[in-house]
Short mmCIF file of C-alpha atoms in Angstrom, two decimals:
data_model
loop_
_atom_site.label_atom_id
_atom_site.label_comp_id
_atom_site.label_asym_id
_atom_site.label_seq_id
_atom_site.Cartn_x
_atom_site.Cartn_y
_atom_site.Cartn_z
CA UNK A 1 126.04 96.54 141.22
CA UNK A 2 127.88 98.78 138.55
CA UNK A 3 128.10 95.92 136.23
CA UNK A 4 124.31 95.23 136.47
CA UNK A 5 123.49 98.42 136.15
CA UNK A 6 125.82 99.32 133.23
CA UNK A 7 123.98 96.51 131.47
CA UNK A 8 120.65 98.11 132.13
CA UNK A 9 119.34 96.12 134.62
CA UNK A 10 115.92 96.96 135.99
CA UNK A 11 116.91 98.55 139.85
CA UNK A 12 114.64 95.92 141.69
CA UNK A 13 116.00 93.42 139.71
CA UNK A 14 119.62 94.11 140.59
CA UNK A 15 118.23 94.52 144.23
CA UNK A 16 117.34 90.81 144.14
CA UNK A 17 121.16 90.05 142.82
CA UNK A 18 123.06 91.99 144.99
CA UNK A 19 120.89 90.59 148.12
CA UNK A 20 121.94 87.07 147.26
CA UNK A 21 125.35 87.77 146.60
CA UNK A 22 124.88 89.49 149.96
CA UNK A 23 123.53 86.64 151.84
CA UNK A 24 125.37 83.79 150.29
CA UNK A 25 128.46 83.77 152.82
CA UNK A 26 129.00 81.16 155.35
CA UNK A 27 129.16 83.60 158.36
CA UNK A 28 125.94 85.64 157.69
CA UNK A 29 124.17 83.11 154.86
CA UNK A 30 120.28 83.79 154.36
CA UNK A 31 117.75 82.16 152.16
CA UNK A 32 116.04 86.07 152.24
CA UNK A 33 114.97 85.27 148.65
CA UNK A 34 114.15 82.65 146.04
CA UNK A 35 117.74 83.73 144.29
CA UNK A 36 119.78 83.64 147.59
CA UNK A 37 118.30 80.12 148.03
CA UNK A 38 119.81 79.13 144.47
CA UNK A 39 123.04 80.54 145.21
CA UNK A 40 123.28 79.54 148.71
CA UNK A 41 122.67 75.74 146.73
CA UNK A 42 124.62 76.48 144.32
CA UNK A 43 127.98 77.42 145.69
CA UNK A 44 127.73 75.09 148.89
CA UNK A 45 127.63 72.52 146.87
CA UNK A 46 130.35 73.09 144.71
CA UNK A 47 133.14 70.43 145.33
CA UNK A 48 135.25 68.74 142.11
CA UNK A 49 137.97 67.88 141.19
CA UNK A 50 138.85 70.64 139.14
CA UNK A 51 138.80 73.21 141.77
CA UNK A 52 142.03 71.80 142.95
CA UNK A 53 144.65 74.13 141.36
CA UNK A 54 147.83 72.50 142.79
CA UNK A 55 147.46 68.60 143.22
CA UNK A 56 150.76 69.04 145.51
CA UNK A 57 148.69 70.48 148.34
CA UNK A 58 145.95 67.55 148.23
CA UNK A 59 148.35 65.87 151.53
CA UNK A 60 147.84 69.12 154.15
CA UNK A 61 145.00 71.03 152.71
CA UNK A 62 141.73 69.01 153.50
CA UNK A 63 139.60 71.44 151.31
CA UNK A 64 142.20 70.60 148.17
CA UNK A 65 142.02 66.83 149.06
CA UNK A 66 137.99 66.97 149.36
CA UNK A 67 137.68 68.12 146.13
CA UNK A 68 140.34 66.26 144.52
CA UNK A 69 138.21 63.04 145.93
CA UNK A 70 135.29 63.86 144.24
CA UNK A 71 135.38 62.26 140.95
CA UNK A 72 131.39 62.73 140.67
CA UNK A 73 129.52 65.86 142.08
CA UNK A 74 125.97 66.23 140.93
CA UNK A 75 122.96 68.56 141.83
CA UNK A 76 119.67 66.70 140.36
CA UNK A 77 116.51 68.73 141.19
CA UNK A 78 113.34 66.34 141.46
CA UNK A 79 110.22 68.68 140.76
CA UNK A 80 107.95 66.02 141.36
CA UNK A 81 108.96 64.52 144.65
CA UNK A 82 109.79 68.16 145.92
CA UNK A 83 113.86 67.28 146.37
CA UNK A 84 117.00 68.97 145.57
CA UNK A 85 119.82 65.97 145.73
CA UNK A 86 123.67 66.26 145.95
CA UNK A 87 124.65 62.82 144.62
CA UNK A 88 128.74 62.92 145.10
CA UNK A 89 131.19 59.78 144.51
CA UNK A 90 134.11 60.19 146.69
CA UNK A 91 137.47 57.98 146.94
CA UNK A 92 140.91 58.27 148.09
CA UNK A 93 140.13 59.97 151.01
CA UNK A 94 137.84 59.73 154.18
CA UNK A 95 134.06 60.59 153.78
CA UNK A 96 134.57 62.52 157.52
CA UNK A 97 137.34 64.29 155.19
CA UNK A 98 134.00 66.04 153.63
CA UNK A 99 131.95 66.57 156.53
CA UNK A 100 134.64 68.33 158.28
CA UNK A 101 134.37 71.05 156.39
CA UNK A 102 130.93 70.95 154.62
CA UNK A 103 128.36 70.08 157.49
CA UNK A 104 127.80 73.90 157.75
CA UNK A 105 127.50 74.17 154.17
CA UNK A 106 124.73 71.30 154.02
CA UNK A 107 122.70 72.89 157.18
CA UNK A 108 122.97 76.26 155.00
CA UNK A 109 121.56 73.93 151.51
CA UNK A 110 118.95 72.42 153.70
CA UNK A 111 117.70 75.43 154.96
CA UNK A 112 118.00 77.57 151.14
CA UNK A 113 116.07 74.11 149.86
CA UNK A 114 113.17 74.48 152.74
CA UNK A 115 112.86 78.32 151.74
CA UNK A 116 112.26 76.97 148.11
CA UNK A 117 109.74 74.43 149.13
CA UNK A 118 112.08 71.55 148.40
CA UNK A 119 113.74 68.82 150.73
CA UNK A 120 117.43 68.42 150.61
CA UNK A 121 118.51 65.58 150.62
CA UNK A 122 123.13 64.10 150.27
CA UNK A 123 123.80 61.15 149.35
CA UNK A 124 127.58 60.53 149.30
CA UNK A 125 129.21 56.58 147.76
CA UNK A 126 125.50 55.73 147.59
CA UNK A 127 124.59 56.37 150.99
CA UNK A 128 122.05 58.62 151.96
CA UNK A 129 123.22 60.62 154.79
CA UNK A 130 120.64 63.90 154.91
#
């Protein structure tokens, strides 16, 4: 909030901002407006490799290993046929790997794309699975 409105941010404008930060967490996530739907998108879809900070983890921390897998992670928005895709390649470690942790996250994408008007769709080692 300060650093919005430092930067002279119009006040409903910063509303919007601070709403979808706001709304954006796993517990209590809410497409409330078009910008929570984008973040919502945005951060549950974030898995790469270079999130992993310590590759000596990737054995016993499935979230470290995950993203380590993913060698390809990208968000291609289809205006025309109305679909927001997350098209990951995964190897070296079990696709159930990813949907142990990430099925909420997808329900919470597929729900943000529906608020936008847009189907959501994963498709994960070419394999469309939502």
């Amino acid at each position: 909030f300060r650093i919005l409105d430092k930067m002279g941010m119009p006040p409903e404008d910063v509303a919007t901002v601070i709403t979808a930060i706001g709304n954006h967490d796993e517990q209590t996530a809410a497409a409330v407006n078009a910008v929570a739907a984008a973040l919502i998108i945005a951060d549950k879809t974030d898995v790469r490799r270079s999130r992993v900070r310590n590759r000596s983890t990737i054995n016993f921390d499935i979230h470290d290993r995950v993203n380590y897998a993913a060698e390809k992670s990208d968000v291609i928005l289809e205006p025309d046929s109305k679909t927001i895709t997350l098209d990951l390649k995964i190897n070296i470690c079990a696709v159930m790997d990813y949907f142990e942790i990430f099925t909420g996250r997808m329900l919470l994408c597929r729900k943000a794309a529906e608020f936008l008007g847009l189907q959501f769709k994963l498709d994960i080692n070419d394999v469309y699975l939502l």
